[in-house]
Structures are given as structure tokens and as C-alpha cells.
CSV table of C-alpha atoms and ligand atoms in Angstrom, one decimal:
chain,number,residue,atom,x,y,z
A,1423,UNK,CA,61.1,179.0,158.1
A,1424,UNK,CA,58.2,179.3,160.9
A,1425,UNK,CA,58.7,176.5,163.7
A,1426,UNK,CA,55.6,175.8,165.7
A,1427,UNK,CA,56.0,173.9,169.4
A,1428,UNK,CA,53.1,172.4,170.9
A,1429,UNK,CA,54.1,172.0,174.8
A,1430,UNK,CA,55.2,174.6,176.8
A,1431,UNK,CA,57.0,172.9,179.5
A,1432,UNK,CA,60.2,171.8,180.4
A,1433,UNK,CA,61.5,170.8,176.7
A,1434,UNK,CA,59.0,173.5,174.6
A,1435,UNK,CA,60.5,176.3,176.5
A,1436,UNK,CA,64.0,174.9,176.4
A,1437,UNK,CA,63.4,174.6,172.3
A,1438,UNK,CA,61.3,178.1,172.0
A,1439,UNK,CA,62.9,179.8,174.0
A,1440,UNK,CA,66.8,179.1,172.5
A,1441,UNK,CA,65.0,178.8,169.0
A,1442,UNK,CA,63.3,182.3,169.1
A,1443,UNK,CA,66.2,183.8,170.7
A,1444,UNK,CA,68.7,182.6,168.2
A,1445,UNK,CA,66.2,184.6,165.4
A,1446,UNK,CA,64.1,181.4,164.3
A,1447,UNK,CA,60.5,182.4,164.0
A,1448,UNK,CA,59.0,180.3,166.5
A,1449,UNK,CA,55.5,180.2,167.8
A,1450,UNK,CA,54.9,178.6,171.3
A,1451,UNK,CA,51.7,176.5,172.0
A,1452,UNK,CA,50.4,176.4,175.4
A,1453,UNK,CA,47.5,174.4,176.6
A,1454,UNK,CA,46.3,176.9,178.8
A,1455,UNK,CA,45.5,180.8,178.4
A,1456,UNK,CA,47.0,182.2,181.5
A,1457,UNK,CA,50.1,180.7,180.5
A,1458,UNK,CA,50.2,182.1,176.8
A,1459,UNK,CA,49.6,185.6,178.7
A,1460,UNK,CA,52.4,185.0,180.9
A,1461,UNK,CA,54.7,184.2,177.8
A,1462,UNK,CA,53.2,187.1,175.7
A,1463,UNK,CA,53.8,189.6,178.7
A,1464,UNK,CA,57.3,188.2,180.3
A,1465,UNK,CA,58.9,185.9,177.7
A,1466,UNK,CA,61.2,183.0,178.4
A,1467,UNK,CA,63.7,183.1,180.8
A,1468,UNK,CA,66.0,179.9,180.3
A,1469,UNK,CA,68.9,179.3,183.3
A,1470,UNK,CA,71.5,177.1,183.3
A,1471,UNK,CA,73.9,176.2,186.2
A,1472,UNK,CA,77.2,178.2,186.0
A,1473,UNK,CA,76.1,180.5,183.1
A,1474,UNK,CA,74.2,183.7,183.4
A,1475,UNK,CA,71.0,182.6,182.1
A,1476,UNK,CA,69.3,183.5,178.5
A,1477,UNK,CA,66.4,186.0,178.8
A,1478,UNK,CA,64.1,186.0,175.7
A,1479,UNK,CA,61.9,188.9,174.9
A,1480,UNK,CA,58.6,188.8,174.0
A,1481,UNK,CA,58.6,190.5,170.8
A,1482,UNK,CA,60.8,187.2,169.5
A,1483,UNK,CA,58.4,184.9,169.7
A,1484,UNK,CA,54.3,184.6,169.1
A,1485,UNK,CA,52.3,182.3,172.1
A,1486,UNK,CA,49.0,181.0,172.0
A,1487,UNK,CA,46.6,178.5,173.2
A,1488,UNK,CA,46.7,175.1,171.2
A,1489,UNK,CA,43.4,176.1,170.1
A,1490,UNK,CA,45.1,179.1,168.3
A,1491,UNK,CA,47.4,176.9,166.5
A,1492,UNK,CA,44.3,176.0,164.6
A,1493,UNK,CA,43.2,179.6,163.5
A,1494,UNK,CA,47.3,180.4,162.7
A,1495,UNK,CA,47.3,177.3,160.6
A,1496,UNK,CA,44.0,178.3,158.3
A,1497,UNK,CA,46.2,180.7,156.8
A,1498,UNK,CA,50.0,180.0,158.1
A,1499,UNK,CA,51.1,176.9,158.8
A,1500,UNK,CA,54.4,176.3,160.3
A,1501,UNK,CA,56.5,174.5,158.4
A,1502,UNK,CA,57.9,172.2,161.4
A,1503,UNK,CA,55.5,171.8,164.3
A,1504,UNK,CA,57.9,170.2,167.4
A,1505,UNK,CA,55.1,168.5,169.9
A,1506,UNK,CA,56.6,168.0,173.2
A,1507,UNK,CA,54.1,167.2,174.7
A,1508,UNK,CA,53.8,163.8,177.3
A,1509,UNK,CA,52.7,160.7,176.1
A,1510,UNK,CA,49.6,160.9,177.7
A,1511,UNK,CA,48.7,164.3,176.0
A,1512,UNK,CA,50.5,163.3,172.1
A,1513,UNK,CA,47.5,161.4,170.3
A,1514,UNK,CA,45.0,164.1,171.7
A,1515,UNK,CA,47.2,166.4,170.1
A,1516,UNK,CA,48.1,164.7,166.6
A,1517,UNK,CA,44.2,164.6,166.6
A,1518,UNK,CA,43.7,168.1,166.9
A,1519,UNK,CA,46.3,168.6,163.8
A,1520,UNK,CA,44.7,166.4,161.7
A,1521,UNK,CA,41.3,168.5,162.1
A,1522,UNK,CA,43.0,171.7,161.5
A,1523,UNK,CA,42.2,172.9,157.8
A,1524,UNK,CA,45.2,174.2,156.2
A,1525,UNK,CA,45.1,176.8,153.3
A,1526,UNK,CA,44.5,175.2,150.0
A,1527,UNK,CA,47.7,174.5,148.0
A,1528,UNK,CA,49.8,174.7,151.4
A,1529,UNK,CA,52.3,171.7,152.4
A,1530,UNK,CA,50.9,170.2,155.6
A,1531,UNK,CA,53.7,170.7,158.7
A,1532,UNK,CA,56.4,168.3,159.1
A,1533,UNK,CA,55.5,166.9,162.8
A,1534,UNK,CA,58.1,166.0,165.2
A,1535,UNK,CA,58.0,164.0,168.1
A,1536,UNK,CA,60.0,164.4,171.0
A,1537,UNK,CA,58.3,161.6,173.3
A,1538,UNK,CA,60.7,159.3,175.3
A,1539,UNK,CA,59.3,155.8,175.1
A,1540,UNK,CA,58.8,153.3,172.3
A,1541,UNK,CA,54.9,152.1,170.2
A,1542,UNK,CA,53.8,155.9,170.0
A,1543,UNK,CA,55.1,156.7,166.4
A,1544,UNK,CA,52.6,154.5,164.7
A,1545,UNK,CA,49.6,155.6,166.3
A,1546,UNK,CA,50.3,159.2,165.2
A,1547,UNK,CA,51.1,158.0,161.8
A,1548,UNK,CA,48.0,156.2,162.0
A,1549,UNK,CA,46.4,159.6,163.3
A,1550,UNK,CA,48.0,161.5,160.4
A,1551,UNK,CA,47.8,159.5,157.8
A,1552,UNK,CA,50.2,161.3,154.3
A,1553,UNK,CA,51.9,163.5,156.8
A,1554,UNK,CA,55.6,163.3,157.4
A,1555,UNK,CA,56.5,162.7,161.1
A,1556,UNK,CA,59.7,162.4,162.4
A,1557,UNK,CA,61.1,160.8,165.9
A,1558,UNK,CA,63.3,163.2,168.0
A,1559,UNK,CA,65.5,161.4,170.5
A,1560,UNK,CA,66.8,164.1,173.0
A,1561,UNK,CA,69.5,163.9,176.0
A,1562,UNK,CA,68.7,167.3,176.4
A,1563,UNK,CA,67.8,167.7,179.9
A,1564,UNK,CA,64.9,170.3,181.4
A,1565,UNK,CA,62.8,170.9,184.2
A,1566,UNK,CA,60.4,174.1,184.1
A,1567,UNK,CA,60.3,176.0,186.9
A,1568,UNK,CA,57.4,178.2,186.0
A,1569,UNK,CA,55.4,179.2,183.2
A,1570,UNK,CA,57.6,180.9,181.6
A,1571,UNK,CA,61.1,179.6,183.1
A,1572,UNK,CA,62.9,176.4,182.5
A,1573,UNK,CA,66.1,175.5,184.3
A,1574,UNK,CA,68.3,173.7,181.2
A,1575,UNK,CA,70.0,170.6,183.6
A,1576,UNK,CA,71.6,169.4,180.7
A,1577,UNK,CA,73.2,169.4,177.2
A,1578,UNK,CA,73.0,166.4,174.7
A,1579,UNK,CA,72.2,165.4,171.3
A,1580,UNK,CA,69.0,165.4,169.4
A,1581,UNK,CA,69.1,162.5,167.2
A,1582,UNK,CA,65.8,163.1,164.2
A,1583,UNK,CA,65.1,160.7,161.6
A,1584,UNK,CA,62.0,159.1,160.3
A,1585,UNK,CA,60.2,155.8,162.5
A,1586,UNK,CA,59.7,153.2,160.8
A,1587,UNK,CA,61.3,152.6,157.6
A,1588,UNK,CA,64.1,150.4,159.1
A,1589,UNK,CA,67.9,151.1,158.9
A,1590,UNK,CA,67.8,153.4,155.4
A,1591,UNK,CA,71.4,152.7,153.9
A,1592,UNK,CA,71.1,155.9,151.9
A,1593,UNK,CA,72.3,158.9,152.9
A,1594,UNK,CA,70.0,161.6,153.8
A,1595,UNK,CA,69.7,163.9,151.1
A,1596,UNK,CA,68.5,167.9,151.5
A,1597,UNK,CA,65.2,167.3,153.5
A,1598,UNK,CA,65.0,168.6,157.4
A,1599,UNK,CA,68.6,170.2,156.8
A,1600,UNK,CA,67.1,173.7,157.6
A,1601,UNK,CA,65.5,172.3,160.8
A,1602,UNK,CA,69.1,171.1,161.9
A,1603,UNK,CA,70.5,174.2,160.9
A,1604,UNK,CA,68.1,176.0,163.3
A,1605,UNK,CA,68.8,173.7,166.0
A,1606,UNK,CA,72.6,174.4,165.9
A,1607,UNK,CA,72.3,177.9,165.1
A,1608,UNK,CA,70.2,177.9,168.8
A,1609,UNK,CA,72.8,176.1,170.6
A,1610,UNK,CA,71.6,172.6,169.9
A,1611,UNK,CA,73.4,169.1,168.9
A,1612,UNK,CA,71.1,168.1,166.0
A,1613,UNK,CA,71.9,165.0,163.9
A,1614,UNK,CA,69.6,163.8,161.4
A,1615,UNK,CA,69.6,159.8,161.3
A,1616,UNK,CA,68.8,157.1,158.9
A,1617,UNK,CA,68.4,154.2,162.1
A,1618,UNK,CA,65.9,156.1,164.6
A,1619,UNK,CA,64.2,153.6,165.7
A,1620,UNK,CA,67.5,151.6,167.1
A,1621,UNK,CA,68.2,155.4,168.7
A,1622,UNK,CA,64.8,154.7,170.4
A,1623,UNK,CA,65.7,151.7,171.3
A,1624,UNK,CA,68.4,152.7,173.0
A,1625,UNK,CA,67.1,154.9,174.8
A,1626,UNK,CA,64.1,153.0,175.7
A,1627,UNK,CA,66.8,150.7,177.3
A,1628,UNK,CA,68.1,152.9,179.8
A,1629,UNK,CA,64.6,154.9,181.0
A,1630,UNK,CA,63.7,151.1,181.2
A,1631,UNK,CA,66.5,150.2,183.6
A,1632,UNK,CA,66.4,153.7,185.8
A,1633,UNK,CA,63.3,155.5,185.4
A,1634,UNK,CA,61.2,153.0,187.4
A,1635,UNK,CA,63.5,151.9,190.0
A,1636,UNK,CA,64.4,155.5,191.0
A,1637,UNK,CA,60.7,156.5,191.3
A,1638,UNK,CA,60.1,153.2,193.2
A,1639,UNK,CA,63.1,154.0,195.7
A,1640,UNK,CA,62.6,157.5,195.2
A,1641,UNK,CA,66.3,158.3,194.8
A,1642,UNK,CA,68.5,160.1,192.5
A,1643,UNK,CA,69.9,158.4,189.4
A,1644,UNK,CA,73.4,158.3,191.0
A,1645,UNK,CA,71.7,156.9,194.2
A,1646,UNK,CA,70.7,153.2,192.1
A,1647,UNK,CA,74.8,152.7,191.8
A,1648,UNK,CA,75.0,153.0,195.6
A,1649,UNK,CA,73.8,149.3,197.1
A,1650,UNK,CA,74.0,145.8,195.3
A,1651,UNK,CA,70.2,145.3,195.9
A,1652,UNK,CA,69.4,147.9,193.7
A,1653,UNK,CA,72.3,147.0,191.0
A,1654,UNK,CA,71.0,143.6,191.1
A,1655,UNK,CA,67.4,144.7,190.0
A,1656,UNK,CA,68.6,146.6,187.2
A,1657,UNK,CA,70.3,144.1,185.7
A,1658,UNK,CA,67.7,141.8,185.8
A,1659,UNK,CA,65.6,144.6,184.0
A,1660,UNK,CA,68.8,145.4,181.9
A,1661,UNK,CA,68.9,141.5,180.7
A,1662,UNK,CA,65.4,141.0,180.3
A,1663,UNK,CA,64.9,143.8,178.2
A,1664,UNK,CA,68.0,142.7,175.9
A,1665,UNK,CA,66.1,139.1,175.9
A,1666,UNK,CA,63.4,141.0,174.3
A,1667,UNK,CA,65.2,142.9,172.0
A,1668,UNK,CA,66.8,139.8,170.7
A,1669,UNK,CA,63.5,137.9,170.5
A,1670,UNK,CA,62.0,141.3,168.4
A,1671,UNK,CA,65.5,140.9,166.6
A,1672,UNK,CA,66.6,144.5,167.3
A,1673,UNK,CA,69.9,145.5,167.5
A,1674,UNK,CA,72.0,147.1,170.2
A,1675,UNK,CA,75.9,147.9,171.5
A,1676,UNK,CA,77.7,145.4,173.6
A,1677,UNK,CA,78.6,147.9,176.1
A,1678,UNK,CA,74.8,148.9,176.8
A,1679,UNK,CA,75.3,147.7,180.5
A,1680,UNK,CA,78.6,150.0,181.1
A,1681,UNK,CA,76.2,153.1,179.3
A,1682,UNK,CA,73.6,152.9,181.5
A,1683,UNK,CA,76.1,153.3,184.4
A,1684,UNK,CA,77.5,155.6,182.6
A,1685,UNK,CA,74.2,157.7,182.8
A,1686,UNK,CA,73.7,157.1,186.4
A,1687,UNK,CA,76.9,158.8,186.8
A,1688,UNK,CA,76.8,161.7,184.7
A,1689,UNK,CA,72.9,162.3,186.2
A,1690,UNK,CA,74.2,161.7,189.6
A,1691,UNK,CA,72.2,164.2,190.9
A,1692,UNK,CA,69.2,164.1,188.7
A,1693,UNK,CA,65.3,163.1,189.4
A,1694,UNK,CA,64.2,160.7,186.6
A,1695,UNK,CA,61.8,162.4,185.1
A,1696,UNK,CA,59.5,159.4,186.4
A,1697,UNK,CA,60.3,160.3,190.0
A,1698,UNK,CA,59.5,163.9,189.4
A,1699,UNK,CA,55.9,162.3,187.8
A,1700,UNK,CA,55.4,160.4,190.6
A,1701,UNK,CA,56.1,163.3,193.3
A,1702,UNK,CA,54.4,165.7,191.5
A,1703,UNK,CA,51.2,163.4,191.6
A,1704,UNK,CA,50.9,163.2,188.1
A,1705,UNK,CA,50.8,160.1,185.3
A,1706,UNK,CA,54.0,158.9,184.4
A,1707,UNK,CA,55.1,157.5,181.1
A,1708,UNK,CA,55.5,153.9,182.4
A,1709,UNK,CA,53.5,152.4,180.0
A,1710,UNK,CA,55.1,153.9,177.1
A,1711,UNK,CA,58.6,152.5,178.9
A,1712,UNK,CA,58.1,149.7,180.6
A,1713,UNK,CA,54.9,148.7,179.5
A,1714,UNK,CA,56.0,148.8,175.6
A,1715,UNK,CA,58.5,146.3,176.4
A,1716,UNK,CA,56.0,143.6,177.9
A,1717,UNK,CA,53.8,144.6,174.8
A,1718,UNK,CA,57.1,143.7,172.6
A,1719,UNK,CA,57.7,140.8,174.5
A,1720,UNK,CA,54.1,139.7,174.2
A,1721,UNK,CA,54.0,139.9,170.4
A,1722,UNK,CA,57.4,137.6,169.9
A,1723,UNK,CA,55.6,135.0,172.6
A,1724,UNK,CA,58.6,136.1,175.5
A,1725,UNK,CA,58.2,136.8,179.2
A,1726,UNK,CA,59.0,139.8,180.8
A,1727,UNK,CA,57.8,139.4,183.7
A,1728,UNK,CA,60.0,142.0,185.8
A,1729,UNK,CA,59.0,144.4,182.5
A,1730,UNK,CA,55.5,143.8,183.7
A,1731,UNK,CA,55.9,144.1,187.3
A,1732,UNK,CA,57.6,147.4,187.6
A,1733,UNK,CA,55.3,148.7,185.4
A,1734,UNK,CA,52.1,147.4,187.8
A,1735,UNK,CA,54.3,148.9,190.8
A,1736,UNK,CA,53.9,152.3,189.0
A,1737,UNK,CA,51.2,152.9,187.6
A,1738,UNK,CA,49.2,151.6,191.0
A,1739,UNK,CA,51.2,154.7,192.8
A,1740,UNK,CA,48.6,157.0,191.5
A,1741,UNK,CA,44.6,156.2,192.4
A,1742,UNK,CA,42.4,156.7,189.6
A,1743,UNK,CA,39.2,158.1,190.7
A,1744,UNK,CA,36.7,155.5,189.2
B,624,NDP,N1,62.3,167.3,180.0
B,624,NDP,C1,63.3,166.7,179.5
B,624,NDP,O1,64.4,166.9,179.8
B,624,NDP,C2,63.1,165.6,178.4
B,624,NDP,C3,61.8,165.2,178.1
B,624,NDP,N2,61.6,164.3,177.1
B,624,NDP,C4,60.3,163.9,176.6
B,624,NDP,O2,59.6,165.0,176.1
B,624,NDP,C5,58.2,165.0,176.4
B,624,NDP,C6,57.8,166.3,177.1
B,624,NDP,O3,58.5,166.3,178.3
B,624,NDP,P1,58.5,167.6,179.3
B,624,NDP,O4,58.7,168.8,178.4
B,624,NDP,O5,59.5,167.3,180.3
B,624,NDP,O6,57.1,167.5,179.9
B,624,NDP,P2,56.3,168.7,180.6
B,624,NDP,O7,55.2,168.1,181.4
B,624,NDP,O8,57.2,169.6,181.3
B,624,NDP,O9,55.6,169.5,179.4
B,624,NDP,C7,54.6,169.0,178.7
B,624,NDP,C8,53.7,170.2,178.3
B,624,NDP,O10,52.7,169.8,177.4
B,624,NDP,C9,51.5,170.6,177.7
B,624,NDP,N3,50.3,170.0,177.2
B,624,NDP,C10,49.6,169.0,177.5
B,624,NDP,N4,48.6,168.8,176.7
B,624,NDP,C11,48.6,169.8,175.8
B,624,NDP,C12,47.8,170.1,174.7
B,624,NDP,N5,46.7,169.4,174.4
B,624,NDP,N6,48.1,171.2,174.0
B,624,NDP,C13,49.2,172.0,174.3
B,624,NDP,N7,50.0,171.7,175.3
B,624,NDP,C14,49.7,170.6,176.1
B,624,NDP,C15,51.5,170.6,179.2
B,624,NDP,O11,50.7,171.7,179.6
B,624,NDP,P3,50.3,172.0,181.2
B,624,NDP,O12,51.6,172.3,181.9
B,624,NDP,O13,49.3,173.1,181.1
B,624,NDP,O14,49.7,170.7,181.6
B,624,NDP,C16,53.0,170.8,179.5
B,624,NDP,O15,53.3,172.2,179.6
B,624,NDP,C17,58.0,163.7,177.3
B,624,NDP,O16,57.5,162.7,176.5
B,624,NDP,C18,59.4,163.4,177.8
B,624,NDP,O17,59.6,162.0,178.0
B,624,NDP,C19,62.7,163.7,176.4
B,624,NDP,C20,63.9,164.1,176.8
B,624,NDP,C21,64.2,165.0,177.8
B,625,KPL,C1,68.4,159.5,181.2
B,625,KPL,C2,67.4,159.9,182.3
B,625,KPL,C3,67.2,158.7,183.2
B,625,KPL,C4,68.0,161.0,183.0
B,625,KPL,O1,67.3,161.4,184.2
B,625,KPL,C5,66.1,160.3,181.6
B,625,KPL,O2,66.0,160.3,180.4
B,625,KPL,C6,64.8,160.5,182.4
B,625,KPL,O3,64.9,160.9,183.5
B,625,KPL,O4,63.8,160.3,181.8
């Protein structure tokens, strides 16, 4: 089985790097050249708080530009490609693969998507139209230090399962089981789920609730737990949100509220990855979070006006030049 990962940042080097070192044949996608040479000449270097650290060679893995991927797939394509890419970057991407002109008689590459955020999956399905793409929902947590290092904050699950087709009561047969088996076999959590979109609902919940505030405040996720002022604004975000969600008619767990704390807990220490957008001076992935739930809202004829606000708050933090 050849993997292919489009993205090497904080997540495509955390994947490569444990996938290629575990004996997957992976092949890492980079957007720019100096960073494919930097792979190709010192590998992955993966470390992880209390542990010595995972060094992959470059001999176990191939790394190219994205362009690349489009010569390797005239005549190999992978059989999984994992884009983990941001938002921002995913249609332009999903684009690209739909150009790319596979060998005749080939199967087309099973896409996964490993985007945080909720309204994505049917674009792409809209870009590639017959090809099977899956939603990855990761609490995997990674921050890349350099091109070709990634600091691994965090283990979790990867929940994969196919958008869009509601809650399937069947079970899931043979299909993707080698994919999981990969994953585990590299370290990972996989589960393969017949309800992915409530997963990304539920996650969408809790990036909805922390992910702006902490970039607004420019705290820590622990930090939100600290002063009633801030608690109070979450849970205004935290029932708003479930308003939606009951207005679109999807479902979630009672104790959402106690989870969320949960998570500011457990990430005490941890920069949203919204914060680290927003100091780093680059887009964040507000409108995919945020900004999807005042587009849900807008469809089932709710408010969310706090949804809304936030979601102005952020994105005016960075000046477009005109
Ligand atoms: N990091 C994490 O712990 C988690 C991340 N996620 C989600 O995963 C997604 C990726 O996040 P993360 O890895 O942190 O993001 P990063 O910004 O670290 O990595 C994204 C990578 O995509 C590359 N890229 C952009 N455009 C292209 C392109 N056209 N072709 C090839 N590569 C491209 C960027 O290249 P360049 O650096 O050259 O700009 C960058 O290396 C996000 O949607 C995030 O929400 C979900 C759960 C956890
Ligand atoms: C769960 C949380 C808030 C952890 O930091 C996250 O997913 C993010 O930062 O995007």
C-alpha cells in the first residue's frame, strides 16, 4: 500500500514521518522545493516530551513538491492520499488532484481530509466528483518546529469515516481496514466510523468555544478556565452553538459543556492552533469554525449572533492588502 500526504507541516510530518518509520511506503508532499530537499537530505525528526524522540531516515520515505505528486501519479498513484493541508490551501489542492491524469485502468486515490472545521467536505466532493473522500477527525496534537521537525504535543484518536451519508447503521465492512492498520501499526489511534459527521460536529463544538476566545485573549487553553468573564463568554458561544445544532437537528452528548472543560484542562498549556495563526501573522481557520456555524444558523433562519461576532473579531486581526 503506497500512502501519499499532501502538507508537510505540523500533522503531515507527524503522519509521514511515524508512517514511513513504522515501514508504510509513504511519500511526503511539500509545497515548496527547499523543503522537499531538506526532507530528502535530513529526514523527519519527530520529538515528543518525556520520550527520546523518533528520527526517520531518508531512505524511508520519498519527498517532493506537490507539483511532483502529479508526475508520481501518471504512473503510480498512491492508493490513500492524506491532505493536511489548512483550509485555506484544501480546495486549491483537491483541484490540482482532479487535473492529475492517472494511468489508464488505475483506481483513483482514496482522499482523506484531515481539516478541523465543518462545510469543507462538500466542496471537495463537488471538486472531485466519483472519488471516494473520507473525513479524518484527529486529537492528535502537532506543532512543526522546522521543515523537517515536528514536536508531537499530543496523542488522541483519529476517528475516519465517510461525510455525508448520515449515521450508516451498517457495520463497516473490509474497505479502509488496511489504512487503520497502518495507522496503528505507526503508533496511531485509528477508528473507522459510520457517524463522521456528528464526530465533526463535535469537534466543531469545542474549536468553536476555545479557539477564538484564546486567540482574542491571547492565552493558553487552560488560561479561558481562569476568570468568570471569560467562562461566561464561552457559554454563551457553547449554548448558541447547541441552539444551532438543534435548529439543524444534529445531535450531540449532554455533557458537551463538562468536555470542553475537560479539554481546557488536559491542553492547559497549549496554544489553540488559532492563537498560534494569529501570532504567526497568518489566516486562521475562523471561518471554517466559527463562521460555518452562522452559515448553519443562517440556512435553518436562527441567530448566532455571538457565532458571527467572534468570527468578525478574527478575521479583522489580519489586514488584507487590497
Ligand atoms: N496540528 C494539529 O495538531 C492538528 C491540525 N488539524 C488540522 O489539520 C490541518 C493541517 O494543520 P497543520 O498541520 O497544523 O497545519 P500546518 O500549517 O502546520 O501545515 C499545513 C501545510 O500545508 C502546506 N501547504 C499549503 N498549501 C499547499 C499545497 N498547495 N501543496 C502542498 N502543501 C501545501 C503548508 O506549506 P508551507 O509551510 O510551505 O506553507 C504547510 O506545510 C488544519 O486544517 C488543522 O485544523 C487537526 C487536528 C490537529
Ligand atoms: C482542542 C484544541 C482547542 C486544542 O488546542 C484544538 O483542536 C485546536 O487548538 O485547534
Amino acid at each position: 500500500m503506497l500512502i501519499d500526504i499532501v502538507g508537510a507541516g505540523s500533522l503531515g510530518l507527524l503522519f509521514g514521518g511515524k508512517l514511513a518509520w513504522s515501514g508504510s511506503l509513504v511519500r511526503i508532499w511539500s509545497r515548496s522545493a527547499g523543503q522537499a530537499e531538506e526532507l530528502r537530505h535530513s529526514g523527519i525528526h519527530i520529538a515528543k516530551d518525556g520520550e527520546s524522540g523518533l528520527k526517520v531516515e531518508p531512505a524511508h520515505f520519498q519527498s517532493g513538491t506537490v507539483e511532483q505528486l502529479g508526475q508520481a501519479w501518471e504512473t503510480k498513484p498512491g492508493d490513500y492520499v492524506l491532505v493536511m493541508t489548512k483550509q485555506k490551501d484544501t480546495e486549491a489542492v483537491c483541484r490540482y488532484l482532479s487535473q492529475v491524469r492517472l494511468p489508464q485502468g488505475s483506481s483513483r486515490p482514496v482522499v482523506v481530509c484531515f481539516q478541523n472545521g465543518y462545510g469543507h467536505m462538500d466542496r471537495l466532493k463537488a471538486i472531485l466528483p466519483g472519488w471516494t473522500i473520507l473525513a479524518a477527525v484527529t486529537t492528535e496534537g502537532a506543532k512543526r518546529t522546522s521543515f523537517t521537525e515536528v514536536f508531537h504535543a499530543g496523542s488522541g484518536d483519529t476517528v475516519i469515516g465517510e461525510s455525508g451519508v448520515g449515521h450508516v447503521s451498517k457495520k463497516i465492512g473490509g474497505r479502509w481496514l488496511n489504512l487503520v492498520q497502518a495507522l496503528k501499526q505507526a503508533g496511531f489511534y485509528p477508528v473507522l466510523s459510520n457517524d463522521i459527521d456528528n464526530m465533526m460536529f463535535r469537534k466543531l463544538l469545542i474549536n468553536a468555544v476555545i479557539n477564538p476566545l484564546t486567540a482574542l485573549w491571547r492565552i493558553p487553553n487552560g488560561e479561558l478556565l481562569k476568570s468568570p468573564a471569560r467562562m461566561k463568554l464561552m457559554k454563551e458561544l457553547y449554548e448558541e452553538t447547541l441552539a444551532v445544532y438543534d435548529a439543524c437537528g444534529i445531535r450531540y452528548e449532554e455533557d458537551m459543556w463538562d468536555q470542553i472543560l475537560n479539554v481546557c484542562r488536559a491542553t492547559s498549556g497549549n496554544t489553540s492552533s488559532m492563537l498560534k495563526d494569529v501570532l504567526a501573522g497568518s489566516p486562521t481557520e475562523i471561518g471554517w469554525i466559527n463562521g460555518s456555524i452562522a452559515d448553519m444558523a443562517l440556512k435553518a433562519g436562527v441567530q448566532a449572533p455571538v457565532n458571527e461576532l467572534v468570527t468578525r473579531l478574527i478575521e479583522g486581526i489580519i489586514a488584507e492588502e487590497e
